[in-house]
């Protein structure tokens, strides 16, 4: 079988405050106003259009783009650009925006969507709910590289730039307290996952290791190493025995954590011009795996066959996934 070609996908960006433009016209702050839409495809001429908003005509797009409100909705629209073969693509207005003091380095959302945990580059950690915001601060000069709610949603697990994992209370009574700090990584840990209900957790790191921890005892109980100790930037855990590691050498490696051996069970072919993998995800039924690279390529694999060749590969531009 031949390696599938990398499909270049077009993409669209819309002026970030276009909802405010629509609101200003609706509330008669102004009679008419424009916002912009830009459409891109690598290797093609970009299209930069505008949409006029007015009381009389509603939304009127020009200069090579279409922009329409979806029927019966006040928050959903579609954007179209025939020249770049962009079919009607949904654009949604966010229901809520969380303003933070600096760049977000990690976040998580509870399964019911009622709480959002964030950590910024300054180490400010906060949990946002509908009625309140709780805040704490990581140790000076530290930030989070991954952040997860425990299954109970009352506790957080984070990996930090201090080379450790921290268990942090997200409960109202003792928010921010840190009953456990797990140390052992020799370079920055980059991701974490739970085994069962969280009595044990997994972490991976730039030191090329996946480590298993007993949270109650505060001890490392096992460790696996990637091939040639390649840094692991992200991992996906299937909830059973397989950890899919996104490596700095451009490969996906599968580590069997039911075995004490450090050798991988499977390793993907990075293909020509490999680039470090910075994202990885499993489908809900654990049959598909997606990886995202530093040079913007997404690859999807069917785990029922092998990791030797991806089913699909695509990119938008050279931005890191």
Coordinates of C-alpha atoms in Angstrom, one line a residue:
X1 CA 0.0 0.0 0.0
X2 CA 1.2 3.5 -0.8
X3 CA 1.3 6.3 1.8
X4 CA -1.9 8.5 1.3
X5 CA -1.3 12.0 0.1
X6 CA -1.7 14.8 2.5
X7 CA -4.9 16.7 1.6
X8 CA -4.7 20.5 1.9
X9 CA -7.9 21.8 3.4
X10 CA -9.2 25.3 3.0
X11 CA -10.1 27.3 6.1
X12 CA -12.0 30.4 7.0
X13 CA -11.5 33.1 9.7
X14 CA -14.2 35.6 10.7
X15 CA -13.6 39.0 12.4
X16 CA -13.6 37.9 16.1
X17 CA -16.0 40.6 17.3
X18 CA -18.6 40.1 14.5
X19 CA -21.4 39.4 17.0
X20 CA -20.8 42.8 18.4
X21 CA -21.2 44.3 14.9
X22 CA -24.5 42.5 14.5
X23 CA -25.6 43.6 18.0
X24 CA -24.8 47.2 17.4
X25 CA -26.9 47.3 14.3
X26 CA -29.8 45.4 15.9
X27 CA -29.8 47.8 18.8
X28 CA -29.5 50.9 16.5
X29 CA -26.2 52.0 17.9
X30 CA -25.2 52.3 14.2
X31 CA -27.4 52.0 11.1
X32 CA -24.9 49.9 9.1
X33 CA -21.5 48.3 9.6
X34 CA -19.1 45.8 7.9
X35 CA -17.1 42.9 9.3
X36 CA -14.5 40.8 7.4
X37 CA -14.2 37.2 6.4
X38 CA -10.9 35.7 5.1
X39 CA -10.6 32.4 3.3
X40 CA -7.3 30.5 2.7
X41 CA -6.0 27.4 1.0
X42 CA -2.3 26.7 0.9
X43 CA -1.0 27.3 -2.7
X44 CA -4.1 29.3 -3.7
X45 CA -4.8 33.0 -3.7
X46 CA -6.6 34.1 -0.5
X47 CA -10.1 35.5 -0.6
X48 CA -10.8 38.5 1.6
X49 CA -14.5 39.4 1.7
X50 CA -16.8 41.6 3.7
X51 CA -20.3 41.3 5.1
X52 CA -22.5 44.4 5.6
X53 CA -25.0 44.4 8.4
X54 CA -28.0 46.7 8.2
X55 CA -31.6 47.0 9.4
X56 CA -33.0 47.0 5.9
X57 CA -31.0 44.3 4.2
X58 CA -29.8 42.1 7.0
X59 CA -26.5 40.3 6.1
X60 CA -25.1 41.1 2.7
X61 CA -21.8 39.5 1.8
X62 CA -19.5 40.6 -1.1
X63 CA -16.0 40.2 -2.6
X64 CA -16.2 36.4 -3.1
X65 CA -17.8 35.2 0.1
X66 CA -21.3 34.3 1.3
X67 CA -22.4 34.6 5.0
X68 CA -25.9 33.6 6.1
X69 CA -27.8 33.1 9.3
X70 CA -29.0 29.5 9.8
X71 CA -32.8 29.2 9.8
X72 CA -34.3 29.7 13.2
X73 CA -31.1 30.4 15.0
X74 CA -29.6 33.6 16.5
X75 CA -26.2 32.1 17.2
X76 CA -25.4 29.9 14.1
X77 CA -24.3 31.1 10.7
X78 CA -22.7 29.6 7.5
X79 CA -19.7 30.9 5.6
X80 CA -19.1 29.9 1.9
X81 CA -16.3 30.6 -0.6
X82 CA -16.8 29.1 -4.0
X83 CA -13.3 30.1 -5.3
X84 CA -11.6 28.0 -2.7
X85 CA -14.2 25.2 -2.7
X86 CA -15.4 26.0 0.8
X87 CA -18.9 24.7 1.1
X88 CA -21.3 26.2 3.7
X89 CA -19.4 25.9 6.9
X90 CA -21.0 26.5 10.3
X91 CA -19.9 29.5 12.4
X92 CA -21.1 29.6 16.0
X93 CA -21.2 32.5 18.4
X94 CA -19.8 31.3 21.8
X95 CA -22.3 31.1 24.7
X96 CA -19.7 32.2 27.2
X97 CA -16.2 33.7 27.1
X98 CA -13.8 33.2 30.0
X99 CA -11.3 36.1 30.3
X100 CA -7.9 35.2 31.8
X101 CA -4.7 37.2 32.6
X102 CA -2.4 35.4 30.1
X103 CA -2.1 32.5 27.7
X104 CA -3.9 29.2 28.6
X105 CA -1.4 26.3 28.9
X106 CA -4.0 23.7 30.0
X107 CA -7.7 23.3 30.7
X108 CA -10.4 20.6 31.3
X109 CA -14.2 20.5 31.5
X110 CA -16.3 18.2 33.7
X111 CA -18.4 15.6 31.9
X112 CA -21.6 17.5 32.6
X113 CA -20.1 20.8 31.3
X114 CA -20.8 22.7 34.5
X115 CA -17.2 23.4 35.6
X116 CA -14.1 24.5 33.6
X117 CA -10.6 24.3 35.0
X118 CA -7.8 26.5 33.5
X119 CA -4.2 27.2 34.1
X120 CA -2.3 30.0 32.5
X121 CA 1.4 30.7 31.7
X122 CA 1.7 32.6 34.9
X123 CA 0.6 29.6 36.9
X124 CA -2.8 31.0 37.8
X125 CA -5.2 28.0 38.2
X126 CA -8.9 28.6 38.4
X127 CA -12.2 26.7 38.3
X128 CA -15.1 28.4 36.6
X129 CA -18.7 27.5 37.4
X130 CA -22.0 29.3 36.5
X131 CA -22.1 31.1 39.9
X132 CA -18.5 31.4 41.1
X133 CA -14.8 31.4 40.2
X134 CA -12.3 29.8 42.5
X135 CA -8.6 30.7 42.1
X136 CA -5.3 29.5 43.3
X137 CA -1.6 29.9 42.3
X138 CA 1.0 27.3 41.4
X139 CA 4.4 27.7 42.9
X140 CA 6.4 30.7 41.5
X141 CA 7.8 30.3 38.0
X142 CA 5.6 27.2 37.4
X143 CA 2.9 26.5 34.9
X144 CA 0.7 23.6 34.0
X145 CA 1.3 21.4 31.0
X146 CA -1.8 19.3 31.4
X147 CA -4.9 19.6 33.6
X148 CA -7.5 16.9 34.3
X149 CA -10.5 16.6 36.7
X150 CA -10.5 13.4 38.6
X151 CA -13.6 11.2 37.9
X152 CA -15.2 12.6 41.1
X153 CA -14.8 16.2 39.6
X154 CA -13.8 17.4 43.1
X155 CA -10.0 17.0 42.6
X156 CA -7.6 18.1 39.8
X157 CA -4.5 16.4 38.5
X158 CA -1.9 18.6 36.8
X159 CA 1.6 18.1 35.4
X160 CA 3.9 21.1 35.9
X161 CA 7.1 22.7 34.6
X162 CA 8.6 21.8 38.0
X163 CA 8.9 18.2 36.7
X164 CA 6.1 17.0 39.0
X165 CA 2.4 16.0 39.2
X166 CA 0.2 17.7 41.7
X167 CA -3.1 16.6 43.1
X168 CA -5.1 19.7 43.9
X169 CA -8.5 20.0 45.6
X170 CA -11.3 21.5 43.5
X171 CA -13.8 21.3 46.4
X172 CA -15.3 24.4 47.9
X173 CA -14.1 23.8 51.4
X174 CA -10.4 23.4 50.7
X175 CA -9.9 24.6 47.1
X176 CA -6.3 24.8 46.1
X177 CA -4.9 22.5 48.8
X178 CA -2.3 20.1 47.5
X179 CA -2.4 16.7 49.3
X180 CA 0.0 15.0 46.9
X181 CA 3.0 16.0 44.9
X182 CA 4.4 13.1 42.7
X183 CA 8.1 13.5 41.7
X184 CA 10.3 11.3 39.5
X185 CA 10.3 12.8 35.9
X186 CA 13.7 14.1 34.9
X187 CA 12.3 16.5 32.4
X188 CA 9.0 18.2 32.1
X189 CA 6.0 15.9 32.3
X190 CA 3.6 16.8 29.5
X191 CA 0.3 14.8 30.0
X192 CA -1.6 12.6 32.5
X193 CA -4.4 10.1 32.6
X194 CA -6.4 8.1 35.2
X195 CA -6.6 4.4 35.7
X196 CA -10.1 3.4 36.8
X197 CA -11.4 5.9 39.4
X198 CA -8.0 7.6 39.9
X199 CA -6.4 5.6 42.7
X200 CA -3.6 5.2 40.2
X201 CA -2.6 7.7 37.5
X202 CA -0.3 7.8 34.5
X203 CA 2.0 10.5 33.3
X204 CA 4.3 11.0 30.3
X205 CA 7.1 13.5 29.7
X206 CA 9.9 14.9 27.7
X207 CA 12.2 12.4 29.4
X208 CA 10.7 9.8 27.1
X209 CA 8.9 7.9 29.9
X210 CA 5.4 6.8 30.8
X211 CA 5.1 6.5 34.6
X212 CA 2.4 4.8 36.8
X213 CA 1.7 6.3 40.2
X214 CA -0.1 5.1 43.3
X215 CA -1.8 8.4 44.4
X216 CA -2.6 7.2 48.0
X217 CA 1.0 6.2 48.7
X218 CA 2.5 9.0 46.6
X219 CA 4.8 6.6 44.9
X220 CA 5.8 5.6 41.4
X221 CA 5.0 1.9 40.8
X222 CA 6.1 1.3 37.2
X223 CA 7.8 3.0 34.3
X224 CA 8.1 2.4 30.5
X225 CA 10.5 4.1 28.1
X226 CA 9.9 5.1 24.5
X227 CA 12.3 3.9 21.8
X228 CA 15.6 5.8 22.0
X229 CA 14.0 7.8 24.9
X230 CA 12.3 10.0 22.4
X231 CA 10.4 12.8 24.2
X232 CA 6.6 12.1 24.7
X233 CA 4.6 15.3 24.2
X234 CA 1.1 13.8 24.6
X235 CA -0.6 10.4 25.2
X236 CA -3.9 8.7 24.8
X237 CA -4.9 5.9 27.2
X238 CA -7.5 3.3 26.2
X239 CA -8.6 2.7 29.8
X240 CA -7.2 -0.8 29.7
X241 CA -3.6 -1.6 28.9
X242 CA -2.5 0.5 25.9
X243 CA -0.9 4.0 26.0
X244 CA -0.5 5.7 22.6
X245 CA 2.4 8.1 22.9
X246 CA 2.9 11.0 20.6
X247 CA 6.7 11.3 20.2
X248 CA 9.1 14.0 19.3
X249 CA 10.6 11.9 16.5
X250 CA 7.2 12.0 14.7
X251 CA 6.1 8.5 15.5
X252 CA 3.1 7.1 17.5
X253 CA 4.3 4.4 19.8
X254 CA 2.0 2.0 21.7
X255 CA 3.2 1.0 25.2
X256 CA 1.6 -2.0 26.9
X257 CA 1.3 -1.0 30.6
X258 CA 0.1 -4.5 31.6
X259 CA 3.7 -5.7 31.1
X260 CA 6.7 -4.5 33.0
X261 CA 8.8 -4.5 29.8
X262 CA 9.8 -1.1 28.4
X263 CA 9.7 -2.1 24.7
X264 CA 6.8 -0.8 22.6
X265 CA 4.3 -3.2 21.1
X266 CA 3.7 -1.1 18.0
X267 CA 5.3 1.9 16.3
X268 CA 4.0 3.9 13.4
X269 CA 6.0 4.9 10.3
X270 CA 6.7 8.7 10.6
X271 CA 6.9 9.0 6.8
X272 CA 9.0 11.5 4.8
X273 CA 10.0 14.7 6.6
X274 CA 8.9 13.6 10.1
X275 CA 7.8 16.3 12.5
X276 CA 7.2 16.0 16.3
X277 CA 3.7 15.0 17.4
X278 CA 2.1 17.4 19.8
X279 CA -1.5 16.0 19.8
X280 CA -3.1 12.6 20.0
X281 CA -6.7 11.4 20.5
X282 CA -8.7 8.1 20.5
X283 CA -12.2 7.8 19.2
X284 CA -14.9 6.9 21.8
X285 CA -15.1 3.3 20.5
X286 CA -11.2 3.0 20.6
X287 CA -11.1 2.0 16.9
X288 CA -9.6 5.2 15.5
X289 CA -6.5 7.2 16.5
X290 CA -5.6 10.7 15.3
X291 CA -2.3 12.4 15.7
X292 CA -1.3 16.1 15.1
X293 CA 2.2 17.3 14.3
X294 CA 4.3 20.4 14.7
X295 CA 4.1 21.1 11.0
X296 CA 0.3 21.0 10.9
X297 CA -0.4 17.5 9.6
X298 CA -3.2 15.4 11.1
X299 CA -3.2 11.6 10.5
X300 CA -6.0 9.2 11.3
X301 CA -5.3 5.4 11.8
X302 CA -7.6 2.4 12.0
X303 CA -6.5 0.5 15.1
X304 CA -8.3 -2.6 13.9
X305 CA -5.7 -3.0 11.2
X306 CA -2.3 -1.4 12.0
X307 CA -0.4 1.8 12.5
X308 CA 1.7 1.1 9.5
X309 CA -0.3 3.5 7.2
X310 CA -2.8 6.1 8.1
X311 CA -6.3 6.1 6.6
X312 CA -6.2 9.8 5.9
X313 CA -3.8 12.7 6.3
X314 CA -4.6 16.4 6.0
X315 CA -3.4 19.9 6.9
X316 CA -4.6 23.4 6.7
X317 CA -1.3 25.3 7.0
X318 CA 2.0 24.9 8.8
X319 CA 0.7 25.8 12.3
X320 CA 1.3 23.3 15.0
X321 CA -1.6 21.1 16.0

